[in-house]
Tab-separated table of C-alpha atoms in Angstrom:
chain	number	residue	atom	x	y	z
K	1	UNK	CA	0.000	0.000	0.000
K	2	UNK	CA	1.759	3.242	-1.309
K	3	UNK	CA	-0.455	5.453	1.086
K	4	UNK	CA	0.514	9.101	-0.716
K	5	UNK	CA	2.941	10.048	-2.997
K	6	UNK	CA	4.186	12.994	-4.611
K	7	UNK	CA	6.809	13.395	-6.884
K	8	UNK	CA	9.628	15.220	-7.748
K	9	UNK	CA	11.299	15.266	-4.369
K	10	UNK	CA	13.856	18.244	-5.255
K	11	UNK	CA	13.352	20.510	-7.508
K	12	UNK	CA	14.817	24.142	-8.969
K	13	UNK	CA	12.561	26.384	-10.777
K	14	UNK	CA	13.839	29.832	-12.591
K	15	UNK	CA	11.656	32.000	-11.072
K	16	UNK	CA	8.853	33.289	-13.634
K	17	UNK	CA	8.822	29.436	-14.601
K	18	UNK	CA	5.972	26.855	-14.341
K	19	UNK	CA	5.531	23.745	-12.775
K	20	UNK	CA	3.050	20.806	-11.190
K	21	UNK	CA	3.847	19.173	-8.304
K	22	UNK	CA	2.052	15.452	-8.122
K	23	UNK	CA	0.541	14.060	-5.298
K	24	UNK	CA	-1.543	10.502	-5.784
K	25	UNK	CA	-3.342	8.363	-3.059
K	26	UNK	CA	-4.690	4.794	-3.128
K	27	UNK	CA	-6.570	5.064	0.272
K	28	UNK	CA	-9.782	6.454	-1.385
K	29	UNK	CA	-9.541	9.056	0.523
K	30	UNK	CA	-11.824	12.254	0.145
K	31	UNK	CA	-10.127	14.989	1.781
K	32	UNK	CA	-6.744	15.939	0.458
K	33	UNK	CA	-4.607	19.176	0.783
K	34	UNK	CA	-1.367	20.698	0.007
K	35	UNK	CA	0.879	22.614	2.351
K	36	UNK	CA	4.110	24.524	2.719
K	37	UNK	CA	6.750	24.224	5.637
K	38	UNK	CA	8.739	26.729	6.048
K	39	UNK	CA	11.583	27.305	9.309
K	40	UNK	CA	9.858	28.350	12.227
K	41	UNK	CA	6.447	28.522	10.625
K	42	UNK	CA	5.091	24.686	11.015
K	43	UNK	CA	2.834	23.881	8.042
K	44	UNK	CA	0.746	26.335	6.684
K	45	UNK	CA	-2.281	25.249	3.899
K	46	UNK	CA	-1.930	25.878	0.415
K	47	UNK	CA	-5.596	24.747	-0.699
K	48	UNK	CA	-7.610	21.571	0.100
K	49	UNK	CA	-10.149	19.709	-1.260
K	50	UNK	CA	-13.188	17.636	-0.002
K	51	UNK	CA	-14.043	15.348	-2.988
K	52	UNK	CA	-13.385	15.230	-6.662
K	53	UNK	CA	-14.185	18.612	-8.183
K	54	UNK	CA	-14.167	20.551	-5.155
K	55	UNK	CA	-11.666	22.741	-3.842
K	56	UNK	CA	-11.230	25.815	-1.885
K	57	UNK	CA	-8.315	28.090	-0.651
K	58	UNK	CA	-6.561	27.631	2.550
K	59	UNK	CA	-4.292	30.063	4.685
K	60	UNK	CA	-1.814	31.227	1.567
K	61	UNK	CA	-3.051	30.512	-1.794
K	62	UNK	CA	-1.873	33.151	-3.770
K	63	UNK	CA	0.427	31.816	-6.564
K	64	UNK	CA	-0.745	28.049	-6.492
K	65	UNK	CA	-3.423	26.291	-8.374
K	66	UNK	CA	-5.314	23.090	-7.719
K	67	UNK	CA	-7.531	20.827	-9.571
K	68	UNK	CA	-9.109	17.513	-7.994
K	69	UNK	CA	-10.822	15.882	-11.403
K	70	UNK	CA	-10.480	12.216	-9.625
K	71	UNK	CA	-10.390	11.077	-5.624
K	72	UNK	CA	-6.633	9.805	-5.882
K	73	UNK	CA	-5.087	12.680	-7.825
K	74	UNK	CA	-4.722	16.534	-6.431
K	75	UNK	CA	-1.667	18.194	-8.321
K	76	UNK	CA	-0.204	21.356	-7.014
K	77	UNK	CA	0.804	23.924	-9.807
K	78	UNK	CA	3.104	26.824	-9.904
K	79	UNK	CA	1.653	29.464	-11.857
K	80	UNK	CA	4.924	31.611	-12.286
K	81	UNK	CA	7.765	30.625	-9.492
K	82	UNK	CA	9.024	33.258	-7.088
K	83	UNK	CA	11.553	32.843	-4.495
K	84	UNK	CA	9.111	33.384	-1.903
K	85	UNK	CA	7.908	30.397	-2.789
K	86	UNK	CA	11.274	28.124	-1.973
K	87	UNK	CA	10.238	25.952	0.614
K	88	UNK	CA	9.023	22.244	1.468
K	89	UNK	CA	5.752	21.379	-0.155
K	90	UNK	CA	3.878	18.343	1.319
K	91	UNK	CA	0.346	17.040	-0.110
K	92	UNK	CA	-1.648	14.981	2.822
K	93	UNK	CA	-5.183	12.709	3.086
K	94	UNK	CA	-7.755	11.838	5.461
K	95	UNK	CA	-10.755	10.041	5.166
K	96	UNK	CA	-13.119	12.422	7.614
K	97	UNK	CA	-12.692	14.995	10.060
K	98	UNK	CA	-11.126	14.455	13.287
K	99	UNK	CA	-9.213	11.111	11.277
K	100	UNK	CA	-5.485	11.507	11.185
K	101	UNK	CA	-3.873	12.780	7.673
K	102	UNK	CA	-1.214	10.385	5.969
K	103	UNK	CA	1.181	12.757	4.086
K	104	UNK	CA	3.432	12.284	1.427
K	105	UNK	CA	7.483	12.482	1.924
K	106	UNK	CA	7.618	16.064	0.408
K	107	UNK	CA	8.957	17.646	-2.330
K	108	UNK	CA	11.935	20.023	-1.769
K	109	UNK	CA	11.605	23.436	-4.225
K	110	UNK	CA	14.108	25.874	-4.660
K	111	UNK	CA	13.173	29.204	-7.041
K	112	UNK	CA	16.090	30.912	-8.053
X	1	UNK	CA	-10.852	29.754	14.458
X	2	UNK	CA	-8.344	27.318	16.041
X	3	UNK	CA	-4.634	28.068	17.018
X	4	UNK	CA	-1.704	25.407	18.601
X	5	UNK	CA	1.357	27.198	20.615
X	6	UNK	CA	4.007	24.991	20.955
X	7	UNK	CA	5.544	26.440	23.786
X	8	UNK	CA	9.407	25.608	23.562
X	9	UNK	CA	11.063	25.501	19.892
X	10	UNK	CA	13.898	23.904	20.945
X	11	UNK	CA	14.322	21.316	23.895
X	12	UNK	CA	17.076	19.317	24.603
X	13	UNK	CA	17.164	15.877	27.245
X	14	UNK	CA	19.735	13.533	27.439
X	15	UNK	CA	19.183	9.879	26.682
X	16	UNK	CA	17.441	8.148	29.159
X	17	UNK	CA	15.798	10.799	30.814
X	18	UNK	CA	11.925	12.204	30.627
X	19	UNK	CA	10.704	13.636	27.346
X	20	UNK	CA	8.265	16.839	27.967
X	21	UNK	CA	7.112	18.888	24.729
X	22	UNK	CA	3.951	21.358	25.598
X	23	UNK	CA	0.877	22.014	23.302
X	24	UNK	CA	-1.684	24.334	24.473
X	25	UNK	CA	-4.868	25.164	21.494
X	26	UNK	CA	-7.560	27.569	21.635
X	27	UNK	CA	-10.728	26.222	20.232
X	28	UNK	CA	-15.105	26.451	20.398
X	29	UNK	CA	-15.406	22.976	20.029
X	30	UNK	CA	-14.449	19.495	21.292
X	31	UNK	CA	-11.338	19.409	19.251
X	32	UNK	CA	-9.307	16.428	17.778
X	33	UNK	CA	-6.022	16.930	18.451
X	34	UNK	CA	-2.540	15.305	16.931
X	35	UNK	CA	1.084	15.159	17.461
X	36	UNK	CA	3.468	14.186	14.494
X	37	UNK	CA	7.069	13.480	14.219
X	38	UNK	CA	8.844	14.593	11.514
X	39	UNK	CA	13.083	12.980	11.284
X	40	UNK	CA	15.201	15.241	8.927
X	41	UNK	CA	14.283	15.300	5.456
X	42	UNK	CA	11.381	12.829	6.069
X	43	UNK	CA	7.736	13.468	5.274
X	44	UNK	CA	5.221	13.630	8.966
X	45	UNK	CA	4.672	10.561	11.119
X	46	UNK	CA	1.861	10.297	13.073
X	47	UNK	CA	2.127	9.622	16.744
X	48	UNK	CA	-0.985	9.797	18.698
X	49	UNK	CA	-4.367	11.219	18.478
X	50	UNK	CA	-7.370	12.411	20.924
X	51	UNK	CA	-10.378	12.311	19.374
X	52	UNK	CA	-13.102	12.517	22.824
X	53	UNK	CA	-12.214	8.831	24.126
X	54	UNK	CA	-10.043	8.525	26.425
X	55	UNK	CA	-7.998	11.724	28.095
X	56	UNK	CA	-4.799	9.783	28.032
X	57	UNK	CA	-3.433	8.414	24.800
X	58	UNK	CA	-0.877	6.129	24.158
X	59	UNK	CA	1.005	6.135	20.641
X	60	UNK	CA	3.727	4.828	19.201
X	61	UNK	CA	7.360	4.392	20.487
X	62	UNK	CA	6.459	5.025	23.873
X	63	UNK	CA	4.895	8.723	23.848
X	64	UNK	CA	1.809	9.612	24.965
X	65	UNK	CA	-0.463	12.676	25.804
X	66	UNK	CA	-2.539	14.271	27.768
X	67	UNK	CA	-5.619	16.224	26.833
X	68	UNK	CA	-6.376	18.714	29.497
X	69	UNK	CA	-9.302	20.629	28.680
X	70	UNK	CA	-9.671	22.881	31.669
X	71	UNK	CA	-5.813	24.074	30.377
X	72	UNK	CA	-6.927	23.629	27.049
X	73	UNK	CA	-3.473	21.563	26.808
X	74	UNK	CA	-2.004	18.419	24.977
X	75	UNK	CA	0.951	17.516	26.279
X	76	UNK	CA	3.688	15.079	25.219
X	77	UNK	CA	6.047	13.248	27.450
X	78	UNK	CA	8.052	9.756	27.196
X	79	UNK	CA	8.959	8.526	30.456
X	80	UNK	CA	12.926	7.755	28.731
X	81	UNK	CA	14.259	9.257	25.904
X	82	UNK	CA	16.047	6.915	23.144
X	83	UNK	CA	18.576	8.736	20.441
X	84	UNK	CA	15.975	8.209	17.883
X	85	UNK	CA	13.665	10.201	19.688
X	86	UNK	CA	15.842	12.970	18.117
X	87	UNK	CA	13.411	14.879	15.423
X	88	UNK	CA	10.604	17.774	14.807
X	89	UNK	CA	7.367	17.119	16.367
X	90	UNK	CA	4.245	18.919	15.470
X	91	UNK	CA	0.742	19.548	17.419
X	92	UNK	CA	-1.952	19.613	15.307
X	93	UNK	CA	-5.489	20.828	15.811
X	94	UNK	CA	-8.889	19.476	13.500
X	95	UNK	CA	-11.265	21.918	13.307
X	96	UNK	CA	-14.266	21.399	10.815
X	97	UNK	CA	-15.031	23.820	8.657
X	98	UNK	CA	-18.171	23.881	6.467
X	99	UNK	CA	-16.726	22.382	3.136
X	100	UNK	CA	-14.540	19.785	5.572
X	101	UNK	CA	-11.752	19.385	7.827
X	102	UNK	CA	-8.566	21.438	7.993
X	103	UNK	CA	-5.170	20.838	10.635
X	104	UNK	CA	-3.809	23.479	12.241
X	105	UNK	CA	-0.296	22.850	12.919
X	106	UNK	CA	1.718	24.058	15.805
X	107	UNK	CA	5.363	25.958	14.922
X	108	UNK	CA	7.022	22.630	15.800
X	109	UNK	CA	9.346	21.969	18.695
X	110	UNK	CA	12.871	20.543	17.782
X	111	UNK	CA	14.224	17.737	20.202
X	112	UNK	CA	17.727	17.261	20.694
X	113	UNK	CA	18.738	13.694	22.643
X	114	UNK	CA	22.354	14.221	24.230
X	115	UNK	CA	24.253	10.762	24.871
C-alpha cells in the first residue's frame, strides 16, 4: 500500500517558470490538501479539497493552483515561481474529520 | 478559528531521561487533536491522536499525551528518551469547517537527545 505520494522530491525552478507538483493516493480518501513548511512557521495550507471537483483556498493561496478531477489525484501547480515560494511542499489525506492525515514524503523546491 | 502554541522551539534531554514537549490550542469545540514526528528530510509521522475517548493516549514508540481541557493543553512526554527520539514534532489541531476538515499545525518543537 503506497499510502501518498508525490513526486519530484527536489526541484529548482527559474523563477517566472511553471511547474506541477504530483501528489496521488490509493486510500480512497476524500479529503486531500497541500501545504508549505517553512523554518519556524510549522505547516501552513496551500488549498484543500473535499471530494473530486471541489476545492477551496486555505491560509496562503496566492500563486498556487489546484484541480481535484479524480479522488486519488490533487496536483499542485506553480503558476509563475518566485523565491518566496522556496520551501518544502507536502500534499496529505484523510478520510473524515477528526481522522489523522497520511502525508506524502515532500517535495523540496528551490526558485532561483 | 483554532490556534496550537508549541511552547518551547527547541528542547534538549539527554538519553534516558523524561521527554516533555507542551501544546496548548484555543478552540469552540471538542477538538481532535494530533502530534506528528517529523526525522530530517522525512515526510510527517503520526504519533498519537485524541479524538473525545479517552484523556490519556498512548502512541507509538512510547509517547503519549494528555488532553487537558480545563488548560486547554495536549501535552507530550516519554517517560525515557532513546537517540531516535531525536526529530521535529508537530501539534496539530482538526477543526471542521463547512466544506470539511482542515489541521492546524503548531510551529514545531525541535528535540535534541544528548548521549
Amino acid at each position: 500500500n503506497a499510502g501518498v505520494t508525490q513526486t519530484p522530491k527536489f526541484q529548482v525552478l527559474k523563477t517566472g517558470q511553471s511547474m506541477t507538483l504530483q501528489c496521488a493516493q490509493d486510500m480512497n480518501h476524500e479529503y486531500m490538501s497541500w501545504y508549505r513548511q517553512d523554518p519556524g512557521m510549522g505547516l501552513r495550507l496551500i488549498h484543500y479539497s473535499v471530494g473530486a471537483g471541489i476545492t477551496d483556498q486555505g491560509e496562503v493561496p496566492n500563486g498556487y493552483n489546484v484541480s481535484r478531477s479524480t479522488t486519488e489525484d490533487f496536483p499542485l501547480r506553480l503558476l509563475s515561481a518566485a523565491p518566496s515560494q522556496t520551501s518544502v511542499y507536502f500534499c496529505a489525506s484523510s478520510y473524515a474529520f477528526s481522522a489523522e492525515a497520511f502525508f506524502g514524503q515532500g517535495t523540496r523546491l528551490t526558485v532561483v | 478559528a483554532q490556534s496550537v502554541t508549541q511552547l518551547d522551539s527547541h528542547v534538549s534531554v539527554s538519553e534516558g531521561t523524561p521527554v516533555l514537549l507542551r501544546c496548548n490550542y484555543s478552540s469552540s469545540y471538542s477538538p481532535s487533536l494530533f502530534w506528528y514526528v517529523q526525522h530530517p528530510n522525512k515526510g510527517l509521522q503520526l504519533l498519537l491522536k485524541y479524538t473525545s475517548a479517552a484523556t490519556l493516549v498512548k502512541g507509538i514508540n512510547g509517547f503519549e499525551a494528555e488532553f487537558k481541557k480545563s488548560e486547554t493543553s495536549f501535552h507530550l512526554t516519554k517517560p525515557s528518551a532513546h537517540m531516535s527520539d531525536a526529530a521535529e514534532y508537530f501539534c496539530v489541531v482538526s477543526d471542521q469547517l463547512d466544506t470539511g476538515n482542515q489541521f492546524y499545525f503548531g510551529t514545531g518543537t525541535s528535540l535534541t537527545v544528548i548521549p
